[in-house]
Coordinates of C-alpha atoms in Angstrom, one line a residue:
M1 CA 108.8 116.8 90.0
T2 CA 109.4 113.1 89.1
I3 CA 109.4 111.2 92.0
S4 CA 107.9 107.3 90.0
S5 CA 111.4 107.9 88.1
K6 CA 113.5 107.2 91.5
L7 CA 111.7 105.0 92.9
S8 CA 111.7 101.1 92.2
V9 CA 108.7 99.6 91.7
D10 CA 107.1 95.7 91.6
Y11 CA 103.4 95.5 90.7
R12 CA 102.1 92.7 91.4
L13 CA 99.3 91.3 88.8
R14 CA 99.1 87.9 90.5
V15 CA 99.1 85.7 93.2
D16 CA 101.9 84.2 92.3
D17 CA 104.3 86.3 90.9
L18 CA 105.7 88.6 94.2
D19 CA 109.5 88.2 95.3
P20 CA 108.6 89.0 98.8
T21 CA 112.6 90.0 99.3
S22 CA 112.9 92.6 96.9
N23 CA 112.8 96.2 99.1
K24 CA 110.9 98.0 96.5
I25 CA 107.6 99.4 96.8
K26 CA 104.3 97.2 96.1
V27 CA 101.0 98.0 93.7
M28 CA 98.8 95.7 93.6
T29 CA 94.9 95.9 94.2
I30 CA 93.7 95.3 97.7
M31 CA 92.7 91.2 96.4
V32 CA 95.7 90.5 96.0
S33 CA 97.1 92.0 98.3
K34 CA 94.9 89.4 100.6
G35 CA 97.3 86.6 103.1
L36 CA 100.2 88.7 102.6
E37 CA 101.9 91.6 105.1
F38 CA 104.3 95.1 104.7
P39 CA 105.7 97.1 107.6
V40 CA 103.6 100.2 105.1
V41 CA 100.3 100.0 103.2
A42 CA 98.7 103.2 102.3
P43 CA 95.1 101.7 100.8
P44 CA 94.2 104.6 98.4
G45 CA 91.0 106.6 97.9
V46 CA 89.2 105.2 100.9
G47 CA 87.7 109.5 101.7
H48 CA 85.7 109.0 98.0
M49 CA 84.3 105.7 99.8
P50 CA 82.3 104.4 99.8
A51 CA 80.0 105.4 96.2
P52 CA 76.9 106.5 96.0
G53 CA 74.5 103.8 96.7
E54 CA 77.3 101.1 97.6
D55 CA 75.9 99.5 101.2
E56 CA 79.0 100.8 104.1
K57 CA 79.2 98.0 105.1
D58 CA 80.1 95.9 102.5
A59 CA 82.2 99.0 101.1
A60 CA 84.8 99.2 104.3
G61 CA 85.6 95.4 103.3
V62 CA 87.7 96.9 101.5
P63 CA 89.9 99.7 103.6
Y64 CA 89.8 96.8 106.3
V65 CA 91.9 94.2 103.7
A66 CA 93.7 96.2 103.2
A67 CA 94.6 97.8 106.8
T68 CA 95.4 94.3 108.2
R69 CA 98.3 94.2 105.5
A70 CA 99.8 96.6 107.7
T71 CA 102.0 94.9 110.1
Q72 CA 104.3 98.6 110.7
R73 CA 102.3 101.6 109.6
L74 CA 99.3 102.8 107.8
V75 CA 98.1 105.7 106.3
I76 CA 95.6 107.0 105.2
G77 CA 94.8 110.4 102.5
S78 CA 91.3 111.8 104.1
G79 CA 90.5 113.2 100.5
G80 CA 87.4 112.7 98.9
N81 CA 83.5 113.3 99.7
G82 CA 83.0 110.5 100.6
R83 CA 81.4 108.9 103.9
F84 CA 84.4 107.6 104.8
R85 CA 86.4 110.9 104.6
R86 CA 83.7 113.0 107.5
Q87 CA 84.4 109.8 110.0
L88 CA 88.7 109.9 109.4
E89 CA 88.3 113.7 110.1
R90 CA 86.7 112.7 113.5
L91 CA 89.3 110.4 114.7
T92 CA 92.1 111.7 116.9
F93 CA 95.2 109.4 117.7

């Protein structure tokens, strides 16, 4: 099944190239997303963090910035073998 061929996607590469009125999925780095908000945010790879040898507090800043972009829904997968995955699995809502 090819989902990508049916979805409209905007790739944001720079701070000044986003049309906020566009009804497309926005794909961008977390750093480019700073200062913006979106109804739904799904940061990839959080369950793989932190990387081996990376400080946990430093690594936590990346998903934090992504999470604070969401205004209605935050979707975080728990795949991977990182410490954050184990912490996500202990959360209950």
